[in-house]
Amino acid sequence: MAQINIRVTDEQKELITSKAKDSNKSITQYLIDKALDDDTSNVNNADSNRIIEILNNQLAVKDEQIKSKDNQLLNLQQMLYVKENRMLEYEQEKDDKQHKSWWKFWATDKD
């Protein structure tokens, strides 16, 4: 078998040892798996693509909800506009009735 020697700091050795222990592997097996494992990038890319797809779907739903709220706000604004116009018309009619000349009290609305 061939052998590869690498130099690491004490801190790096402790970190590698700790990670290998957490993975229930020897240091040698841990480093070989890390060095030769091309599948993890594919798995990470697949996970990333799945997460992106989920987020895009959520954005589409939120966009529809925003459009719905925009329509609701528009309808509310229109209703308030109509109500305000009615109130103004009512106030105008009320003012017209209060400022009616004495001879207009006996006149019909047809005059």
mmCIF file of C-alpha atoms in Angstrom:
data_model
loop_
_atom_site.group_PDB
_atom_site.id
_atom_site.type_symbol
_atom_site.label_atom_id
_atom_site.label_comp_id
_atom_site.label_asym_id
_atom_site.label_seq_id
_atom_site.Cartn_x
_atom_site.Cartn_y
_atom_site.Cartn_z
ATOM 1 C CA MET A 1 0.000 0.000 0.000
ATOM 2 C CA ALA A 2 1.128 3.519 -0.739
ATOM 3 C CA GLN A 3 1.431 6.072 2.000
ATOM 4 C CA ILE A 4 0.830 9.832 2.006
ATOM 5 C CA ASN A 5 2.308 12.026 4.734
ATOM 6 C CA ILE A 6 0.969 15.513 5.384
ATOM 7 C CA ARG A 7 2.043 18.129 7.868
ATOM 8 C CA VAL A 8 -0.636 19.841 9.963
ATOM 9 C CA THR A 9 -0.629 22.085 13.000
ATOM 10 C CA ASP A 10 -1.576 20.686 16.374
ATOM 11 C CA GLU A 11 -4.901 22.506 16.191
ATOM 12 C CA GLN A 12 -5.634 21.062 12.732
ATOM 13 C CA LYS A 13 -4.767 17.547 13.939
ATOM 14 C CA GLU A 14 -7.106 17.931 16.920
ATOM 15 C CA LEU A 15 -9.886 19.184 14.661
ATOM 16 C CA ILE A 16 -9.405 16.351 12.156
ATOM 17 C CA THR A 17 -9.275 13.808 14.986
ATOM 18 C CA SER A 18 -12.452 15.234 16.500
ATOM 19 C CA LYS A 19 -14.323 15.193 13.178
ATOM 20 C CA ALA A 20 -13.191 11.643 12.445
ATOM 21 C CA LYS A 21 -14.335 10.537 15.896
ATOM 22 C CA ASP A 22 -17.723 12.261 15.389
ATOM 23 C CA SER A 23 -18.068 10.360 12.098
ATOM 24 C CA ASN A 24 -17.118 7.068 13.805
ATOM 25 C CA LYS A 25 -14.168 6.672 11.423
ATOM 26 C CA SER A 26 -10.433 6.426 11.734
ATOM 27 C CA ILE A 27 -8.457 9.501 10.809
ATOM 28 C CA THR A 28 -7.160 7.742 7.707
ATOM 29 C CA GLN A 29 -10.625 6.660 6.570
ATOM 30 C CA TYR A 30 -12.079 10.090 7.348
ATOM 31 C CA LEU A 31 -9.420 11.872 5.240
ATOM 32 C CA ILE A 32 -9.761 9.368 2.369
ATOM 33 C CA ASP A 33 -13.550 9.773 2.357
ATOM 34 C CA LYS A 34 -13.252 13.545 2.372
ATOM 35 C CA ALA A 35 -10.625 13.618 -0.338
ATOM 36 C CA LEU A 36 -12.359 11.177 -2.696
ATOM 37 C CA ASP A 37 -16.014 11.910 -2.027
ATOM 38 C CA ASP A 38 -17.422 13.589 -5.155
ATOM 39 C CA ASP A 39 -20.963 12.517 -4.308
ATOM 40 C CA THR A 40 -21.305 15.046 -1.496
ATOM 41 C CA SER A 41 -21.169 17.933 -3.945
ATOM 42 C CA ASN A 42 -23.913 16.283 -6.022
ATOM 43 C CA VAL A 43 -25.985 15.699 -2.904
ATOM 44 C CA ASN A 44 -25.447 19.284 -1.785
ATOM 45 C CA ASN A 45 -26.394 20.569 -5.241
ATOM 46 C CA ALA A 46 -29.526 18.404 -5.275
ATOM 47 C CA ASP A 47 -30.475 19.657 -1.816
ATOM 48 C CA SER A 48 -29.792 23.237 -2.875
ATOM 49 C CA ASN A 49 -31.903 22.836 -6.007
ATOM 50 C CA ARG A 50 -34.742 21.329 -3.971
ATOM 51 C CA ILE A 51 -34.584 24.188 -1.466
ATOM 52 C CA ILE A 52 -34.535 26.741 -4.299
ATOM 53 C CA GLU A 53 -37.580 25.085 -5.870
ATOM 54 C CA ILE A 54 -39.444 25.151 -2.551
ATOM 55 C CA LEU A 55 -38.576 28.810 -2.032
ATOM 56 C CA ASN A 56 -39.646 29.693 -5.596
ATOM 57 C CA ASN A 57 -42.989 27.971 -4.987
ATOM 58 C CA GLN A 58 -43.416 29.897 -1.755
ATOM 59 C CA LEU A 59 -42.607 33.132 -3.577
ATOM 60 C CA ALA A 60 -45.237 32.367 -6.200
ATOM 61 C CA VAL A 61 -47.826 31.812 -3.466
ATOM 62 C CA LYS A 62 -46.806 35.061 -1.752
ATOM 63 C CA ASP A 63 -47.049 36.929 -5.063
ATOM 64 C CA GLU A 64 -50.627 35.687 -5.500
ATOM 65 C CA GLN A 65 -51.451 36.699 -1.935
ATOM 66 C CA ILE A 66 -50.031 40.179 -2.554
ATOM 67 C CA LYS A 67 -52.099 40.529 -5.745
ATOM 68 C CA SER A 68 -55.193 39.492 -3.801
ATOM 69 C CA LYS A 69 -54.459 42.045 -1.073
ATOM 70 C CA ASP A 70 -53.854 44.728 -3.709
ATOM 71 C CA ASN A 71 -57.285 43.988 -5.200
ATOM 72 C CA GLN A 72 -58.874 44.086 -1.767
ATOM 73 C CA LEU A 73 -57.242 47.460 -1.066
ATOM 74 C CA LEU A 74 -58.410 48.812 -4.403
ATOM 75 C CA ASN A 75 -61.971 47.703 -3.679
ATOM 76 C CA LEU A 76 -61.805 49.261 -0.227
ATOM 77 C CA GLN A 77 -60.531 52.539 -1.659
ATOM 78 C CA GLN A 78 -63.365 52.586 -4.190
ATOM 79 C CA MET A 79 -65.920 51.910 -1.463
ATOM 80 C CA LEU A 80 -64.481 54.734 0.651
ATOM 81 C CA TYR A 81 -64.540 57.056 -2.352
ATOM 82 C CA VAL A 82 -68.217 56.293 -2.995
ATOM 83 C CA LYS A 83 -69.059 56.731 0.688
ATOM 84 C CA GLU A 84 -67.186 60.033 0.834
ATOM 85 C CA ASN A 85 -69.030 61.313 -2.247
ATOM 86 C CA ARG A 86 -72.363 60.305 -0.725
ATOM 87 C CA MET A 87 -71.477 62.082 2.490
ATOM 88 C CA LEU A 88 -70.531 65.210 0.558
ATOM 89 C CA GLU A 89 -73.790 65.060 -1.407
ATOM 90 C CA TYR A 90 -75.728 64.588 1.828
ATOM 91 C CA GLU A 91 -73.955 67.532 3.445
ATOM 92 C CA GLN A 92 -74.632 69.659 0.354
ATOM 93 C CA GLU A 93 -78.332 68.735 0.401
ATOM 94 C CA LYS A 94 -78.476 69.442 4.110
ATOM 95 C CA ASP A 95 -76.876 72.860 3.587
ATOM 96 C CA ASP A 96 -79.234 73.597 0.691
ATOM 97 C CA LYS A 97 -82.265 72.785 2.859
ATOM 98 C CA GLN A 98 -81.007 74.925 5.727
ATOM 99 C CA HIS A 99 -80.402 77.926 3.470
ATOM 100 C CA LYS A 100 -83.743 77.690 1.698
ATOM 101 C CA SER A 101 -85.459 81.042 1.345
ATOM 102 C CA TRP A 102 -88.803 81.483 3.144
ATOM 103 C CA TRP A 103 -90.824 81.447 -0.070
ATOM 104 C CA LYS A 104 -89.173 78.144 -1.173
ATOM 105 C CA PHE A 105 -90.601 76.269 1.793
ATOM 106 C CA TRP A 106 -94.011 76.212 0.073
ATOM 107 C CA ALA A 107 -92.609 75.565 -3.366
ATOM 108 C CA THR A 108 -92.535 72.064 -4.748
ATOM 109 C CA ASP A 109 -89.346 70.358 -5.783
ATOM 110 C CA LYS A 110 -90.486 70.768 -9.400
ATOM 111 C CA ASP A 111 -89.881 74.542 -9.251
#
